Coordinates of C-alpha atoms and ligand atoms in Angstrom, one line a residue:
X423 CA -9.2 17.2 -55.1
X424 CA -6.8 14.3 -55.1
X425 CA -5.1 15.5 -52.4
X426 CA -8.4 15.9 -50.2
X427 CA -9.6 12.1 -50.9
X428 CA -6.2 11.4 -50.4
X429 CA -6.5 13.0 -46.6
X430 CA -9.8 11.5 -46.3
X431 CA -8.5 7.7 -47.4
X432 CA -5.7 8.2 -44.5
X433 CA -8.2 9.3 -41.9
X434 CA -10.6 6.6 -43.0
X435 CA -7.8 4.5 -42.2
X436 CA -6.3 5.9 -38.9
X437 CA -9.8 5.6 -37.5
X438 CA -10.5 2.3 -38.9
X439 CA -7.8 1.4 -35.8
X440 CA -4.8 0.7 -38.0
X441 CA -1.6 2.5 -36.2
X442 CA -4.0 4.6 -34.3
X443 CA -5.5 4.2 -30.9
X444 CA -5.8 6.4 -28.0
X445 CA -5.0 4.8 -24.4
X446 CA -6.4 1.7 -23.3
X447 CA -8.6 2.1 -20.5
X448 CA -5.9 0.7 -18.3
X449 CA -5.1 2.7 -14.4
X450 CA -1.9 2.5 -14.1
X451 CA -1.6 3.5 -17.7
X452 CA 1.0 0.5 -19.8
X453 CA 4.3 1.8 -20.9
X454 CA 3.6 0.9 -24.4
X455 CA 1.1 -0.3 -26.2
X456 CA -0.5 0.1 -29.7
X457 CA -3.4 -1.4 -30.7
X458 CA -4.6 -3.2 -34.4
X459 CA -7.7 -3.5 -35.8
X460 CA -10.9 -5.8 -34.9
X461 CA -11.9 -7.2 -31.9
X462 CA -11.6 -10.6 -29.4
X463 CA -15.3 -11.4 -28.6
X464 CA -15.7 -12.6 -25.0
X465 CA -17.5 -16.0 -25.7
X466 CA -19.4 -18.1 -23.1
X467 CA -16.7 -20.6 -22.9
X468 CA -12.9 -20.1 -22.8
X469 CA -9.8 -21.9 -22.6
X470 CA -7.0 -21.3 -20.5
X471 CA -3.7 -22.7 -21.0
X472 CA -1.1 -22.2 -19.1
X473 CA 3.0 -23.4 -18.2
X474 CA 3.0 -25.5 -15.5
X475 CA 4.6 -22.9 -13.3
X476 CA 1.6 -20.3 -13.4
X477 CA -0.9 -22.9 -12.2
X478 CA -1.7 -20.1 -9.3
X479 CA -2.5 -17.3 -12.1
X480 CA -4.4 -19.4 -14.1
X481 CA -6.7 -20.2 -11.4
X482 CA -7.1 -16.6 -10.1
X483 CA -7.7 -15.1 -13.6
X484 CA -10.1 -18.3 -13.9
X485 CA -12.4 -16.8 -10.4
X486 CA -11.7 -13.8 -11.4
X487 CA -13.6 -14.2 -15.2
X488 CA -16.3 -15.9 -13.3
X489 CA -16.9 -13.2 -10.8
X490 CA -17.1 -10.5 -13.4
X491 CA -18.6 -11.9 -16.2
X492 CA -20.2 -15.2 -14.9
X493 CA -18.2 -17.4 -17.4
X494 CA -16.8 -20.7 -16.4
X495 CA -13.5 -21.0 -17.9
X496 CA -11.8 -24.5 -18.1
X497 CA -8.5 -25.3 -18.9
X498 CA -7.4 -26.8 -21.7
X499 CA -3.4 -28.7 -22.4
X500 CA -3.7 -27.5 -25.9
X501 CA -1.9 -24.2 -26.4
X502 CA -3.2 -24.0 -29.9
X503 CA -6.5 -24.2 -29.4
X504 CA -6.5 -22.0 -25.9
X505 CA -8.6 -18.6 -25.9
X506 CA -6.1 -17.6 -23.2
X507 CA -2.3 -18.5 -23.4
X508 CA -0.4 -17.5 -19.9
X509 CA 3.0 -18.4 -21.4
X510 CA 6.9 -17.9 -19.9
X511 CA 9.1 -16.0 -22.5
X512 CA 11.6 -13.3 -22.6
X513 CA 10.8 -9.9 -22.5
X514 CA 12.7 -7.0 -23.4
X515 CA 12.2 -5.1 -20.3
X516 CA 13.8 -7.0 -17.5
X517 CA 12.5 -5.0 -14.9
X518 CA 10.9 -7.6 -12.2
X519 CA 7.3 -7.7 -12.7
X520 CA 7.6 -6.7 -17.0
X521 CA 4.8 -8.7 -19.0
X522 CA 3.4 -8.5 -22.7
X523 CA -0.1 -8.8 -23.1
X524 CA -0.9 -9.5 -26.9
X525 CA -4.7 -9.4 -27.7
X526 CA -6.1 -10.6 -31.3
X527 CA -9.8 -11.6 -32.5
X528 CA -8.4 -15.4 -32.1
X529 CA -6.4 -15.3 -28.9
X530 CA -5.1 -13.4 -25.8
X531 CA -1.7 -14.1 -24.7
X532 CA -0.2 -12.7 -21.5
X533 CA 3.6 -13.9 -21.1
X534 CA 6.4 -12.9 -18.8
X535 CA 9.8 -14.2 -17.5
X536 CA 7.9 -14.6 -14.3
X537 CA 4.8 -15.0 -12.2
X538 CA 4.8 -11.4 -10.9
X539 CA 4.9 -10.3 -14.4
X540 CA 2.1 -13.0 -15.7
X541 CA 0.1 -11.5 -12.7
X542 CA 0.4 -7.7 -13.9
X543 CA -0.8 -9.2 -17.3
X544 CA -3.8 -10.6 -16.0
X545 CA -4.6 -7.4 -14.0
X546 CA -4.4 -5.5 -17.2
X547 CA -6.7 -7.7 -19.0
X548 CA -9.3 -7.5 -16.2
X549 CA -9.4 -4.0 -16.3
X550 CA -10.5 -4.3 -19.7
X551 CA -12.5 -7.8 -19.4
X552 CA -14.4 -5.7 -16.4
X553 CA -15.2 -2.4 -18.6
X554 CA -15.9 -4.1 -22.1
X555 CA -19.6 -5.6 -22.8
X556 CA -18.8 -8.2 -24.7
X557 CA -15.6 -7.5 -27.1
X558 CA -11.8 -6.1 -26.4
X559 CA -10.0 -4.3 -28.7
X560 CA -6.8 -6.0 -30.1
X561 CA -4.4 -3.8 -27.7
X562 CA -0.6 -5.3 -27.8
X563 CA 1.0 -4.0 -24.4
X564 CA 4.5 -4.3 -23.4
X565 CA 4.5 -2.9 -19.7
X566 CA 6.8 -2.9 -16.6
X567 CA 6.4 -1.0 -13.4
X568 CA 8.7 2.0 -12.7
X569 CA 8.9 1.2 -9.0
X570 CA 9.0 -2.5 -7.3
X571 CA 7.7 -1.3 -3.9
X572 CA 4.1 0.0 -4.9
X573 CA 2.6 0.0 -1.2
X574 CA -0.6 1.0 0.7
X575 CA -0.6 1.3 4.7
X576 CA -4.2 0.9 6.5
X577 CA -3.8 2.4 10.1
X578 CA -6.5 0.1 12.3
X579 CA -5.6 1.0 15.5
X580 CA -7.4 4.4 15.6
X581 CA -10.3 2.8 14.1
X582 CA -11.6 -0.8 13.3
X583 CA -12.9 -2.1 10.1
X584 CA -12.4 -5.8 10.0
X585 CA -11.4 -8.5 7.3
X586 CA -13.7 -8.0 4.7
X587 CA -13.3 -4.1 4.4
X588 CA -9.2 -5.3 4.1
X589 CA -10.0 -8.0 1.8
X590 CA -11.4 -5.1 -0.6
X591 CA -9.1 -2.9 0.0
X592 CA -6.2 -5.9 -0.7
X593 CA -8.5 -6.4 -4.5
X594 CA -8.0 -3.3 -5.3
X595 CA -4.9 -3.2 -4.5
X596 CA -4.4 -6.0 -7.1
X597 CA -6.9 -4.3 -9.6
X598 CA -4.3 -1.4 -9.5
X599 CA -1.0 -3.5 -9.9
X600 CA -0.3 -2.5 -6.1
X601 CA 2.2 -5.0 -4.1
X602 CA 2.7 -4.0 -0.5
X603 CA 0.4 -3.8 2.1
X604 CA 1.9 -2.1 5.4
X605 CA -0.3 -2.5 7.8
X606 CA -0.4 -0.3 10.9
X607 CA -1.8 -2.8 14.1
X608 CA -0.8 -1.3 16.7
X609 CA -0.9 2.3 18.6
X610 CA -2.5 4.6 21.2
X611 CA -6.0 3.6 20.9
X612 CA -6.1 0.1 20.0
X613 CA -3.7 -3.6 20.2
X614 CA -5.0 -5.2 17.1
X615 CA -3.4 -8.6 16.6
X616 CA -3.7 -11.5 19.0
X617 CA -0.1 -12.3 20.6
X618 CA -0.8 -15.9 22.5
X619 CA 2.5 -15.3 24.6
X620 CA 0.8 -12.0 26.0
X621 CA -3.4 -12.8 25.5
X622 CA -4.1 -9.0 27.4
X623 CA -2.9 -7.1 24.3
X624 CA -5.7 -8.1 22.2
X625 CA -8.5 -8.7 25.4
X626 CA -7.3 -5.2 27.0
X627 CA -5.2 -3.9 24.3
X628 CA -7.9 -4.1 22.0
X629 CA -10.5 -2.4 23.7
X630 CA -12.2 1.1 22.6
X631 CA -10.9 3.2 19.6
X632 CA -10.4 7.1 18.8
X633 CA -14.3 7.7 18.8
X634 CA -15.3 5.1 21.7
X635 CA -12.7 4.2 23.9
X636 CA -14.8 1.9 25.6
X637 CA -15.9 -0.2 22.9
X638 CA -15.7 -4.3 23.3
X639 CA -12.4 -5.3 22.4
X640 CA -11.4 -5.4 18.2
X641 CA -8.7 -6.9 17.0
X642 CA -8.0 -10.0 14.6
X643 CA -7.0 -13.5 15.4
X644 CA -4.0 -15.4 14.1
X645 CA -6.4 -17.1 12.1
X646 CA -7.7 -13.9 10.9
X647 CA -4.4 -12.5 10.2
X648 CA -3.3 -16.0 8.2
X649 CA -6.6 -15.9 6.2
X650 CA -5.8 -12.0 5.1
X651 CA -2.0 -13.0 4.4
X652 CA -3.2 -15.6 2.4
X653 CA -5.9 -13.6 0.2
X654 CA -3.3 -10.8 -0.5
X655 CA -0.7 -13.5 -1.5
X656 CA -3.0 -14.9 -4.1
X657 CA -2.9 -11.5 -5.1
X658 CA 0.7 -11.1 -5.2
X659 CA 0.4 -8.8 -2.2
X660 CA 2.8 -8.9 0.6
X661 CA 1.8 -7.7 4.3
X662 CA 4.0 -5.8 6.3
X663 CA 2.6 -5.2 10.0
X664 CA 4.0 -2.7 12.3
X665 CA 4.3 -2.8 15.7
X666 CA 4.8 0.8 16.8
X667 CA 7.4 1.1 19.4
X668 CA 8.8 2.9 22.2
X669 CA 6.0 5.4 21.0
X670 CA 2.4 5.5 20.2
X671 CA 2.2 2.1 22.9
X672 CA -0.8 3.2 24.8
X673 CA -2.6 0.3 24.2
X674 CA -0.2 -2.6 25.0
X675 CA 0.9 -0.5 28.2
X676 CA -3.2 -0.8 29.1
X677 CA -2.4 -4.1 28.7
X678 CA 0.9 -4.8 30.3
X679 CA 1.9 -1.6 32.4
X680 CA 4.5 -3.4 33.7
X681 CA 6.9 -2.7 31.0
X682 CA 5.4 1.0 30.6
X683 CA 8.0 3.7 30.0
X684 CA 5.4 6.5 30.9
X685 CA 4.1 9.4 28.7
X686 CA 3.7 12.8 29.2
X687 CA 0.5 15.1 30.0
X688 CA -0.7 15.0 26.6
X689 CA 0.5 11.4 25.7
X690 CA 0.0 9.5 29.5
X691 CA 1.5 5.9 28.9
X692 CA 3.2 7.0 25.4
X693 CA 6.7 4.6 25.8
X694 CA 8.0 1.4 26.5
X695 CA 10.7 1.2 29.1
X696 CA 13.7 1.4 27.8
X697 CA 15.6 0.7 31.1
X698 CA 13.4 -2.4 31.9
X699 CA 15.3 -5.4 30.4
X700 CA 12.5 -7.4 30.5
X701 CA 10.8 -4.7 27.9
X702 CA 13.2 -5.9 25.2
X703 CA 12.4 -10.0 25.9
X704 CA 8.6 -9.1 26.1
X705 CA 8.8 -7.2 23.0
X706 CA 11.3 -9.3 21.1
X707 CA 8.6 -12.2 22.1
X708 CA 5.8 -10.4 20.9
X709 CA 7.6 -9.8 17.4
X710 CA 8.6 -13.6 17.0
X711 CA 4.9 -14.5 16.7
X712 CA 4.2 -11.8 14.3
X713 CA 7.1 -13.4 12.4
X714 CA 5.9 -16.8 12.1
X715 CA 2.4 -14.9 10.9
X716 CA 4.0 -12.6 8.6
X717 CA 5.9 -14.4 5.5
X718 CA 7.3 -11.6 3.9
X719 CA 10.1 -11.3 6.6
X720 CA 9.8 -7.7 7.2
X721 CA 8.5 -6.0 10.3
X722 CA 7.9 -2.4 10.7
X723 CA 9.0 -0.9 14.1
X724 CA 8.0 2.6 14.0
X725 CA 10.1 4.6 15.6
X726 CA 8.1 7.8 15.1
X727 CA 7.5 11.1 17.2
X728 CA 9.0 9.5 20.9
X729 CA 9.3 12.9 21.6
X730 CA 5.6 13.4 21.9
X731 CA 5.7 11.3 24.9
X732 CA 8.9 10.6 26.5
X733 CA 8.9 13.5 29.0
X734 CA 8.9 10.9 31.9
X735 CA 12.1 9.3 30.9
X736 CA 13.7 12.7 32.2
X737 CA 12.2 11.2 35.5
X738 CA 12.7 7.9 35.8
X739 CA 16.0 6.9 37.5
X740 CA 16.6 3.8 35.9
X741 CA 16.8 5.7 32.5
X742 CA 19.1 8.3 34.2
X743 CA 21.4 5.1 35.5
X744 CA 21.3 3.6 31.9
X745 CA 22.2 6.5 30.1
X746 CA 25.3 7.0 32.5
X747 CA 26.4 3.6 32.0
X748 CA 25.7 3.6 28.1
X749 CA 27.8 7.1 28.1
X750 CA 23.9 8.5 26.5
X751 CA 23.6 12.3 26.6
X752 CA 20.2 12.9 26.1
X753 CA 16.5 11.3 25.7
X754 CA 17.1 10.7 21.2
X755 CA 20.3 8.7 21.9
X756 CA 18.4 6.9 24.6
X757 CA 15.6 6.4 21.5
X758 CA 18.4 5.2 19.2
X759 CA 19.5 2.7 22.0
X760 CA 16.1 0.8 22.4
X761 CA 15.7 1.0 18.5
X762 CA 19.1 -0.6 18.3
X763 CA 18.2 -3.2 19.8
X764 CA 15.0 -4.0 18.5
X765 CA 16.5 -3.9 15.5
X766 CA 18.8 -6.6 16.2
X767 CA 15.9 -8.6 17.7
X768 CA 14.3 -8.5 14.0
X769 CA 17.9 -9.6 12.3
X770 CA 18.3 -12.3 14.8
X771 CA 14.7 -13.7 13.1
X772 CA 16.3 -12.7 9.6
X773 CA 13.9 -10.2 9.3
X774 CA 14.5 -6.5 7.4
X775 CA 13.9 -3.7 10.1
X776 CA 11.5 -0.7 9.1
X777 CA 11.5 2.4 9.9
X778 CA 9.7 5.6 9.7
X779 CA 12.2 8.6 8.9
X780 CA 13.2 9.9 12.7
X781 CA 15.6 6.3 12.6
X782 CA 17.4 7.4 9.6
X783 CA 19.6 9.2 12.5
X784 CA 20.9 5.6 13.6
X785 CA 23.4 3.7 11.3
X786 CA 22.3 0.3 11.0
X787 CA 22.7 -2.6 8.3
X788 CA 21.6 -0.5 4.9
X789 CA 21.0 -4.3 3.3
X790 CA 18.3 -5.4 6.1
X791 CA 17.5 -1.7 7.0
X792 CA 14.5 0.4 5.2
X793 CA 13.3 3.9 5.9
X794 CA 10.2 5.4 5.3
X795 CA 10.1 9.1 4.4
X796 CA 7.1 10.8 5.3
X797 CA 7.9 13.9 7.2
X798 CA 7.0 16.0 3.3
X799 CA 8.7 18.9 5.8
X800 CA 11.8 17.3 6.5
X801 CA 13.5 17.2 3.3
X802 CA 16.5 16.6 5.4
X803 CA 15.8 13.9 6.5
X804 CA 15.1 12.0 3.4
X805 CA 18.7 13.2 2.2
X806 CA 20.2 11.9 5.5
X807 CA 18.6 8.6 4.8
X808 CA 19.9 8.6 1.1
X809 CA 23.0 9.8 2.3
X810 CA 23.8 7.0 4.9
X811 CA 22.9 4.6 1.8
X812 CA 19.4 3.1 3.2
X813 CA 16.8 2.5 0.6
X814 CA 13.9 4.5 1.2
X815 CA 9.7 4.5 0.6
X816 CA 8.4 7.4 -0.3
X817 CA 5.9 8.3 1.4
X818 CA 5.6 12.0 2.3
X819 CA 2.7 13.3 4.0
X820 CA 1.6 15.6 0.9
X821 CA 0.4 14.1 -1.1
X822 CA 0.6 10.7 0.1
X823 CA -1.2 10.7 3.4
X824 CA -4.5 10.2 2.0
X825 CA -6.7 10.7 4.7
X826 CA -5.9 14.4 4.6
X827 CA -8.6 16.1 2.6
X828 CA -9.4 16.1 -1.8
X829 CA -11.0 19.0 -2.2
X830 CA -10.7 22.7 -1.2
X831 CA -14.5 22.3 0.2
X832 CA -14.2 19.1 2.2
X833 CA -14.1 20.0 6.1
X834 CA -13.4 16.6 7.7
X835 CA -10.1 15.5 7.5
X836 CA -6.3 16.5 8.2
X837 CA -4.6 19.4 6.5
X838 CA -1.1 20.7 6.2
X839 CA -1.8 24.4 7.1
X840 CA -3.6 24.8 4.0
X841 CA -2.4 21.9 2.2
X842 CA -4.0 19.0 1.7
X843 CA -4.3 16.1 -1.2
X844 CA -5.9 16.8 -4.0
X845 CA -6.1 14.0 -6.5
X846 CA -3.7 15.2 -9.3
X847 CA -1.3 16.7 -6.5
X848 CA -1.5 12.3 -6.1
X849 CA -1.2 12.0 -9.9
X850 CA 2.0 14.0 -10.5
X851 CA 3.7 13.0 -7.8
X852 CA 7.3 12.3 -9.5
X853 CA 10.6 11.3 -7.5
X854 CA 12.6 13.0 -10.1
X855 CA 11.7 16.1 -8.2
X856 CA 12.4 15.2 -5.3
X857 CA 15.7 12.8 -5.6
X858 CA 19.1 13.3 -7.1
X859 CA 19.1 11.0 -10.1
X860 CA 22.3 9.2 -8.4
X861 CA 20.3 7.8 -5.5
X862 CA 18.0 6.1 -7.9
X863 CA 18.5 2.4 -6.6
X864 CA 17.8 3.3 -3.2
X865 CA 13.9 4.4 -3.7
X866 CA 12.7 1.1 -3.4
X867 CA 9.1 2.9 -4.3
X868 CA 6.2 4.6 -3.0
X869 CA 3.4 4.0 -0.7
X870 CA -0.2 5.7 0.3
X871 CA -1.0 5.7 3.9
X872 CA -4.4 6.0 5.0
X873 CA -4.2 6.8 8.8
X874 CA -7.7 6.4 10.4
X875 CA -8.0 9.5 13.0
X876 CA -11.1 11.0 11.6
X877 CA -12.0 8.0 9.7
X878 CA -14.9 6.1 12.0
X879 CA -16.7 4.5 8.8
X880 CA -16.6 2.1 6.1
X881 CA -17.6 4.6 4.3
X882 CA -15.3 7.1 5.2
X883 CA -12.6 4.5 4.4
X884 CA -13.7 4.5 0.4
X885 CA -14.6 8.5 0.0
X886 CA -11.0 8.8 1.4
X887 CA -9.0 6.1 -1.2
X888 CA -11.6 6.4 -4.8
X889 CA -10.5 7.3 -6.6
X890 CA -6.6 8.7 -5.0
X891 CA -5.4 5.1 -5.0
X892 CA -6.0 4.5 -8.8
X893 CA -4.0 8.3 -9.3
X894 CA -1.3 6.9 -6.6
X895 CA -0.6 3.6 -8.3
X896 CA -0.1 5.5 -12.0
X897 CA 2.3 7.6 -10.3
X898 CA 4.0 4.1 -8.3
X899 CA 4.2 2.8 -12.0
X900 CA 5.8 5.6 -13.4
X901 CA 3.2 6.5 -16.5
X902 CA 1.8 9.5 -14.6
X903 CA 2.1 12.2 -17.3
X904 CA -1.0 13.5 -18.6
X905 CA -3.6 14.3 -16.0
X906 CA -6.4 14.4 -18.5
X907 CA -5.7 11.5 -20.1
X908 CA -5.9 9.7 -16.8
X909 CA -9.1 11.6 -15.6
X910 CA -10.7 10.0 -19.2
X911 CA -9.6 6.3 -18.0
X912 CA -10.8 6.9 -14.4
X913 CA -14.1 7.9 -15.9
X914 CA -14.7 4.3 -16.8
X915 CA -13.9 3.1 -13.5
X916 CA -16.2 5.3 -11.8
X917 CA -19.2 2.3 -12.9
X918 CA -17.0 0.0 -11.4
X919 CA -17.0 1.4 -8.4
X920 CA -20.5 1.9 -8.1
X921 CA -21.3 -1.9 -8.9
X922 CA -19.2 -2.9 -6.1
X923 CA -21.1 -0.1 -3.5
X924 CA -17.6 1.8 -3.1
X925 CA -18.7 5.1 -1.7
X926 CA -16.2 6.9 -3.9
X927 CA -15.0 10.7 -4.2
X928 CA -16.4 11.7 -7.7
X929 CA -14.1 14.3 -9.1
X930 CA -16.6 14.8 -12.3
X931 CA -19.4 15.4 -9.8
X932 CA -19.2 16.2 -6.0
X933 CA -22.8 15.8 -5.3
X934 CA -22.7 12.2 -5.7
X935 CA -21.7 11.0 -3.3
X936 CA -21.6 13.6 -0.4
X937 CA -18.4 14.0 2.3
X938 CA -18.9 11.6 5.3
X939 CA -18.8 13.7 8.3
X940 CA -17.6 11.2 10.2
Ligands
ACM1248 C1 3.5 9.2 11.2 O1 2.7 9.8 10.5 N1 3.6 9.4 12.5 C2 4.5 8.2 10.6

């Protein structure tokens, strides 16, 4: 008998919250955290203090509170009196980005060595500021990201969906500790940037898409582009633009045919010229402006599937004359060449040359030089690029290419013979598997790519990322080990999602929100 109220004392006091907690309702789940008893009750005024060098945080949490909860924060100088304490300190963990959040019923305290770190802390507490209704529970997190590079690429040549559609996209980026956005400007059926050197690329360039390829021209200004850079770095986002090249140039050769390479019956117009000097200043041009717009001093070049449309270059005699005089044998190492020297365009600007995973044949610089795996078929080719000591993104196709279809039943979309991407195939993903523990350094991180061939819609956009971003950025963080515990802590996103009109794959219920055809 003593024994059982003995049980029943202990259980009483487990559930009573001392010791005991389940997860916090946190995407990407925190690498540790434990949580104590009571409550902090979110009051209708708080106080924010904050070291002088997070003045940036402290404002963004301060919108952010506002636009969730409609409560005015203010600051406040005195740290003892402060609701919220956004502090610099030590941590344990010195992985860049590593925070401790520390909630009690007086106080919340998010501190870090750094502002990336004091940023993940604030995301962390609006997860839970957004999904309580008036009260958190006193969770002490001590959390670091896994991997540094935590990427999503939006692909808006194909198809168009302007600034504000980005702008989400870039908040929930934020919302799920994600820090690079890559993002794909340029191919076959649209030019989407304004160049001023070259004002045709975005007026011609920009004209028509994958569904209409008459449409009036889209594309976004430099003021545009500055506005967006500036709304992701609030968010601690960088943006990475790529400029696709000597392939998928359709549109810019609408524009400019005169530095055309050709195509080939299924890809007319494909290339750039790579025997055309004046193709290397116009380009090199081209990518100085993008540099001035694009602070985080990378540029990705493409580089991916020439072959599709080089089959001109086999014709031109210029090419045959430059590949006699370069001692070139055949149309890759005439690839190489060109990429070569783009490559050194981007270093003269100090710039870090990217690359999909075709370049990881060329040796270039490994410290300005960074692949992107995503041929998931090509295993190869992501050992080559380890090999030659290039850090890589991993991206791979399956399961990363998330406009390839969730669900067995969903019939618009890309699959992979019968492959495809289902949420916890995104959830698991784990580079252990994948990557000899030796070349550890050199995965920079992961990335989602959401290419827009059969994506026409806003719409299509969301059913295609909700909820496979939240599952993607667990697995970026590195706490992606228990698939049901995650699909409980998704659950209470799913309101979230709905508040804010995301038209969102339901995993718990398909009917609610049908497949967009289109
Ligand atoms: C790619 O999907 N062509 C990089």
């Amino acid at each position: 008998m003593k024994k059982t109220l003995l049980l029943v004392a202990l259980f009483t006091i487990c559930f009573a919250g001392i010791g005991f907690a389940s997860n916090p309702p946190i995407i990407p789940l925190p690498q540790s955290h434990s949580m104590a008893k009571g409550s902090f009750k979110i009051k209708d005024q708080l106080t924010i203090y904050f070291d002088d060098s997070f003045a940036n945080d402290a404002y963004y949490l301060q919108k952010q509170i506002f636009d969730i909860k409609g409560i005015t924060a203010s600051f406040g100088s005195d740290k003892n009196s402060a609701d919220i304490i956004l502090e610099q300190k030590s941590q344990k963990n010195k992985q860049e980005g590593a925070y401790t959040l520390a909630i009690s019923e007086s106080k919340i305290s998010i501190s870090s060595e750094n502002d990336l770190g004091i940023f993940n802390g604030i995301a962390s507490l609006l997860q839970l500021i957004t999904i309580a209704e008036s009260e958190i529970d006193c969770w002490t997190i001590e959390d670091y990201p896994l991997h540094g590079w935590r990427g999503f690429m939006l692909d808006e040549s194909r198809h168009f969906f302007g600034k504000e559609k980005v702008k989400q996209i870039l908040d929930y980026m934020a919302f799920y500790k994600l820090n690079r956005f890559h993002w794909h400007l340029t191919d076959d059926p649209g030019w989407r940037i304004e160049i001023k050197k070259y004002p045709h690329l975005a007026y011609t360039g920009g004209i028509g898409n994958m569904t209409y390829p008459n449409d009036p021209p889209q594309y976004y200004t430099q003021e545009e582009v500055k506005e967006i850079v500036r709304y992701a770095a609030e968010r601690k986002i960088e943006v990475i633009p790529e400029i696709d090249m000597p392939g998928h140039a359709r549109a810019a050769n609408r524009a400019y045919p005169e530095y055309s390479g050709g195509g080939s019956k299924s890809h007319p117009e494909f290339t750039f010229d790579p025997a055309n000097e004046d193709t290397y200043q116009y380009l090199t041009d081209i990518l100085k402006e993008i540099n001035v717009l694009f602070p985080s001093e990378m540029i990705h070049l493409g580089g991916d599937e020439v072959h599709f449309g080089n089959e001109q270059w086999k014709h031109n005699d210029k090419i045959k004359e430059l590949m006699e005089k370069e001692g070139m044998k055949d149309l890759a190492e005439v690839e190489k060449y060109f990429m070569v020297r783009m490559a050194d365009s981007l270093y003269a600007m100090n710039n870090t040359f990217l690359a999909w995973d075709e370049m990881a044949e060329i040796s270039l610089p490994t410290d300005k030089t960074i692949m992107f795996w995503w041929r998931h078929d090509r295993k190869d080719q992501l050992q080559k690029a380890l090999e030659k000591n290039y850090p890589v993104i991993l991206c791979p196709r399956i399961p990363f290419y998330i406009d390839f279809v969730q669900d067995e039943d969903h019939t618009t979309g890309r699959r992979w013979g019968k492959e495809y991407s289902p949420l916890e195939l995104v959830y698991e993903f784990n580079t252990k598997n994948l990557v000899d523990s030796k070349y550890d350094s050199q995965v920079l991180g992961l990335q989602a790519n959401l290419w827009a061939e059969t994506i026409q819609t806003k719409q299509r956009v969301d059913y295609l990322t909700f909820p496979r971003i939240s599952a993607f950025a667990e697995a970026a963080w590195g706490q992606n080990n228990d698939y049901d515990d995650y699909l409980n802590r998704l659950e209470s996103h799913l309101p979230i999602y709905r508040n804010d009109n995301v038209f969102f794959f339901n995993p718990f219920d398909h009917s609610e929100n049908p497949e967009p055809k289109k």
